[in-house]
């Protein structure tokens, strides 16, 4: 959907809808968040929701963006985590595990969007390259600081971290005895052990 | 076949199925390998198996169960059709690389597997238990292989086999999604081999060809 500016009131309305969608997700899972179900829960017409988001896919994209924004923005204090991007990423996975619904949404939605004809294909391509950019920058920053070996290929290592994080979350969602955050933490530690 | 080892697949995937079921699952794998799984594939599977859609529906009323069974069947075939390799730790890791390489030529199967694995994270999905068992089974195999290499002094760094095993499987699942989204950007085999090689004194070899068709 093209970028659109909303009035403060419209922005607030979108936020209410996204909050309702999150509740729907927590209660009924990824399959349960349909425009109709959210509308019913809010006592609205589905058309009202489509007015703000256009399509179900666009609404789901907004849900993921909203979740992302809260993970990567500096905390209220305005300070990014002292360890930088890699630590922020590990913390984000930790936070994800407390919300299996959003992880399920992200994994299932991304897998469906692998199909080039899927409406959110371009969205996920852009999202992966954005996250990869952040992680690769984080790795390069630590390389400059002497924390990670200059021999590490930052792009490749970033890609690996994302894949490990996604795959570990997949394993953890079907088997709660799997500790995804600590596996990502160790992957980051392995990078730092290269010096 | 050397790698026949104890790989019956999670939950003892049956390769000795009743003929009808076997024909249906063979057909499903063929359809998936060719085109992936989309709307209309169910009817294609029925046709390929020589059944009418209602006949297939009698056997598999829930399409998702058909897909989970197809993946389970593929696991057991995969274990049987790996190229000959010594049944040792290194041979097993090498087999893992061969499967990754095989997948590069079967994007339809990777697509279905990826979608199904993600969908199965919902507790009420019919594939939930299968994927849980499959991950435990895969992790177990890789952990055993890595422990063996560790005992032989083949592991390069102090590394925990359980962590490497879980990470390697995660890496493969995760990179498959990135690869499906942008195939030109990702060298799956090189990436997985590089990941394992960082822990080994002697690097793994490039993948050898394997054929699922021979069965």
Coordinates of N, CA and C in Angstrom, one line a residue, chain A residues 14-112:
Chain A
X14 N -5.9 3.7 13.7 CA -5.1 2.5 13.2 C -4.5 1.8 14.3
X15 N -4.0 2.5 15.3 CA -3.4 1.9 16.5 C -4.3 1.1 17.2
X16 N -5.6 1.6 17.4 CA -6.6 0.7 18.0 C -6.9 -0.6 17.3
X17 N -6.9 -0.5 16.0 CA -7.2 -1.7 15.2 C -6.0 -2.7 15.3
X18 N -4.8 -2.1 15.3 CA -3.6 -3.0 15.5 C -3.6 -3.7 16.8
X19 N -4.0 -2.9 17.8 CA -4.0 -3.5 19.2 C -5.1 -4.6 19.3
X20 N -6.2 -4.4 18.6 CA -7.3 -5.4 18.6 C -6.8 -6.6 17.8
X21 N -6.0 -6.4 16.7 CA -5.4 -7.5 15.9 C -4.5 -8.3 16.8
X22 N -3.7 -7.6 17.6 CA -2.7 -8.3 18.5 C -3.5 -9.2 19.5
X23 N -4.6 -8.7 20.0 CA -5.4 -9.5 21.0 C -6.0 -10.7 20.2
X24 N -6.4 -10.5 19.0 CA -7.0 -11.6 18.2 C -5.9 -12.6 18.0
X25 N -4.7 -12.2 17.7 CA -3.6 -13.1 17.4 C -3.3 -13.9 18.6
X26 N -3.3 -13.3 19.8 CA -3.0 -14.0 21.0 C -4.0 -15.0 21.3
X27 N -5.3 -14.6 21.0 CA -6.4 -15.5 21.4 C -6.6 -16.7 20.4
X28 N -6.5 -16.3 19.1 CA -6.9 -17.3 18.1 C -5.8 -17.7 17.1
X29 N -4.6 -17.1 17.3 CA -3.5 -17.5 16.4 C -3.5 -16.8 15.0
X30 N -2.6 -17.1 14.2 CA -2.4 -16.5 12.9 C -3.6 -16.7 12.0
X31 N -4.1 -17.9 12.0 CA -5.3 -18.2 11.2 C -6.5 -17.4 11.6
X32 N -6.5 -17.0 12.9 CA -7.7 -16.3 13.5 C -7.7 -14.8 13.2
X33 N -6.6 -14.2 12.7 CA -6.7 -12.8 12.5 C -7.1 -12.5 11.1
X34 N -8.4 -12.5 10.9 CA -9.0 -12.0 9.7 C -9.6 -10.6 9.9
X35 N -9.8 -9.9 8.8 CA -10.4 -8.6 8.9 C -11.8 -8.7 9.6
X36 N -12.5 -9.8 9.2 CA -13.8 -10.0 9.7 C -13.8 -10.1 11.3
X37 N -12.8 -11.0 11.7 CA -12.8 -11.3 13.2 C -12.4 -10.0 14.0
X38 N -11.5 -9.2 13.4 CA -11.1 -8.0 14.1 C -12.2 -7.0 14.2
X39 N -12.9 -7.0 13.0 CA -14.1 -6.1 13.0 C -15.1 -6.5 14.0
X40 N -15.4 -7.8 14.1 CA -16.4 -8.2 15.0 C -16.0 -7.9 16.4
X41 N -14.7 -8.1 16.8 CA -14.2 -7.9 18.1 C -14.4 -6.4 18.5
X42 N -14.2 -5.5 17.4 CA -14.3 -4.1 17.7 C -15.7 -3.5 17.5
X43 N -16.6 -4.3 17.1 CA -17.9 -3.8 16.8 C -18.0 -2.9 15.6
X44 N -17.1 -3.2 14.6 CA -17.0 -2.3 13.4 C -17.4 -3.1 12.2
X45 N -17.6 -2.4 11.1 CA -17.8 -3.1 9.8 C -16.4 -3.4 9.2
X46 N -16.2 -4.6 8.6 CA -14.9 -4.9 7.9 C -14.4 -3.8 7.0
X47 N -15.3 -3.1 6.3 CA -14.9 -2.1 5.4 C -14.2 -0.9 6.1
X48 N -14.6 -0.7 7.4 CA -13.9 0.3 8.2 C -12.4 0.0 8.4
X49 N -12.2 -1.3 8.6 CA -10.8 -1.7 8.8 C -10.0 -1.6 7.5
X50 N -10.7 -2.0 6.4 CA -10.0 -2.0 5.1 C -9.8 -0.6 4.7
X51 N -10.6 0.4 5.1 CA -10.4 1.8 4.8 C -9.0 2.2 5.3
X52 N -8.6 1.7 6.5 CA -7.4 2.1 7.1 C -6.2 1.3 6.6
X53 N -6.4 0.1 6.2 CA -5.3 -0.8 5.9 C -5.3 -1.3 4.4
X54 N -6.4 -1.3 3.8 CA -6.4 -1.7 2.4 C -6.7 -3.2 2.2
X55 N -5.7 -4.0 2.8 CA -5.9 -5.5 2.7 C -5.5 -6.1 4.0
X56 N -5.8 -7.4 4.1 CA -5.4 -8.1 5.3 C -3.9 -8.2 5.4
X57 N -3.2 -8.4 4.2 CA -1.8 -8.5 4.2 C -1.2 -7.2 4.7
X58 N -1.7 -6.1 4.2 CA -1.1 -4.8 4.7 C -1.3 -4.6 6.2
X59 N -2.4 -5.1 6.7 CA -2.6 -5.0 8.1 C -1.6 -5.8 8.9
X60 N -1.3 -7.0 8.4 CA -0.4 -7.9 9.0 C 1.0 -7.3 8.9
X61 N 1.3 -6.7 7.8 CA 2.6 -6.0 7.6 C 2.8 -4.9 8.7
X62 N 1.7 -4.2 8.9 CA 1.8 -3.1 9.9 C 2.0 -3.7 11.3
X63 N 1.4 -4.8 11.5 CA 1.5 -5.5 12.9 C 3.0 -5.8 13.1
X64 N 3.6 -6.4 12.1 CA 5.0 -6.8 12.2 C 5.9 -5.5 12.3
X65 N 5.6 -4.5 11.5 CA 6.4 -3.2 11.6 C 6.3 -2.6 13.0
X66 N 5.1 -2.7 13.6 CA 4.9 -2.1 14.9 C 5.7 -2.8 15.9
X67 N 5.7 -4.2 15.8 CA 6.5 -5.0 16.7 C 8.0 -4.7 16.5
X68 N 8.4 -4.6 15.3 CA 9.8 -4.3 15.0 C 10.2 -3.0 15.6
X69 N 9.4 -2.0 15.4 CA 9.7 -0.7 15.8 C 10.0 -0.6 17.3
X70 N 9.2 -1.4 18.0 CA 9.4 -1.4 19.5 C 10.6 -2.2 19.9
X71 N 11.1 -3.1 19.0 CA 12.3 -3.9 19.4 C 13.5 -3.1 19.1
X72 N 13.5 -2.3 18.0 CA 14.8 -1.7 17.6 C 15.0 -0.3 18.0
X73 N 13.9 0.4 18.4 CA 14.0 1.8 18.8 C 14.7 1.8 20.2
X74 N 15.6 2.8 20.4 CA 16.1 2.9 21.7 C 15.0 3.0 22.8
X75 N 15.4 2.5 24.0 CA 14.4 2.6 25.0 C 14.0 4.0 25.4
X76 N 13.0 4.1 26.2 CA 12.5 5.4 26.6 C 13.6 6.4 27.0
X77 N 14.7 5.8 27.6 CA 15.8 6.7 28.1 C 16.5 7.3 26.9
X78 N 16.3 6.8 25.7 CA 17.0 7.3 24.5 C 18.3 6.7 24.2
X79 N 18.7 5.7 25.0 CA 20.0 5.1 24.8 C 19.8 3.8 24.1
X80 N 20.6 3.5 23.0 CA 20.6 2.2 22.4 C 21.3 1.3 23.4
X81 N 21.1 0.0 23.3 CA 21.7 -0.9 24.2 C 23.2 -0.8 24.0
X82 N 24.0 -0.8 25.2 CA 25.4 -0.5 25.1 C 26.2 -1.4 24.1
X83 N 25.8 -2.7 24.0 CA 26.5 -3.6 23.1 C 26.2 -3.3 21.7
X84 N 25.2 -2.5 21.4 CA 24.9 -2.2 20.0 C 23.9 -3.1 19.4
X85 N 23.9 -3.1 18.1 CA 22.8 -3.8 17.3 C 22.7 -5.3 17.6
X86 N 23.9 -6.0 17.8 CA 23.8 -7.4 18.0 C 23.1 -7.8 19.3
X87 N 23.4 -7.0 20.3 CA 22.8 -7.3 21.6 C 21.3 -6.9 21.5
X88 N 21.0 -5.9 20.8 CA 19.6 -5.5 20.7 C 18.8 -6.6 20.0
X89 N 19.5 -7.2 19.0 CA 18.8 -8.3 18.2 C 18.6 -9.5 19.1
X90 N 19.6 -9.9 19.9 CA 19.4 -11.0 20.9 C 18.2 -10.7 21.9
X91 N 18.2 -9.4 22.3 CA 17.1 -9.0 23.3 C 15.8 -9.1 22.6
X92 N 15.7 -8.8 21.3 CA 14.5 -8.8 20.6 C 13.9 -10.2 20.5
X93 N 14.8 -11.2 20.3 CA 14.4 -12.6 20.2 C 13.9 -13.1 21.5
X94 N 14.5 -12.6 22.6 CA 14.1 -12.9 23.9 C 12.7 -12.4 24.1
X95 N 12.5 -11.2 23.7 CA 11.2 -10.6 23.8 C 10.1 -11.3 23.0
X96 N 10.5 -11.8 21.8 CA 9.6 -12.5 20.9 C 9.0 -13.7 21.6
X97 N 9.9 -14.4 22.3 CA 9.5 -15.7 22.9 C 8.4 -15.6 23.9
X98 N 8.2 -14.4 24.4 CA 7.1 -14.1 25.3 C 5.8 -13.9 24.6
X99 N 5.9 -13.8 23.3 CA 4.7 -13.5 22.4 C 4.7 -14.5 21.3
X100 N 4.5 -15.8 21.5 CA 4.6 -16.8 20.5 C 3.6 -16.4 19.3
X101 N 2.5 -15.8 19.6 CA 1.6 -15.4 18.5 C 2.2 -14.6 17.4
X102 N 3.0 -13.6 17.8 CA 3.6 -12.7 16.8 C 4.7 -13.5 16.0
X103 N 5.4 -14.3 16.7 CA 6.5 -15.1 16.1 C 5.8 -16.1 15.0
X104 N 4.8 -16.7 15.5 CA 4.0 -17.6 14.6 C 3.6 -16.8 13.3
X105 N 3.0 -15.6 13.6 CA 2.6 -14.8 12.4 C 3.7 -14.5 11.5
X106 N 4.8 -14.0 12.1 CA 6.0 -13.7 11.3 C 6.5 -14.8 10.5
X107 N 6.7 -16.0 11.1 CA 7.2 -17.2 10.4 C 6.3 -17.7 9.3
X108 N 5.0 -17.8 9.6 CA 4.1 -18.4 8.7 C 3.9 -17.4 7.5
X109 N 3.8 -16.1 7.8 CA 3.5 -15.1 6.8 C 4.7 -14.9 5.9
X110 N 5.9 -15.0 6.4 CA 7.1 -14.9 5.6 C 7.2 -16.1 4.7
X111 N 6.9 -17.3 5.2 CA 7.0 -18.5 4.4 C 6.0 -18.4 3.2
X112 N 4.8 -17.9 3.5 CA 3.8 -17.8 2.4 C 4.3 -16.8 1.4

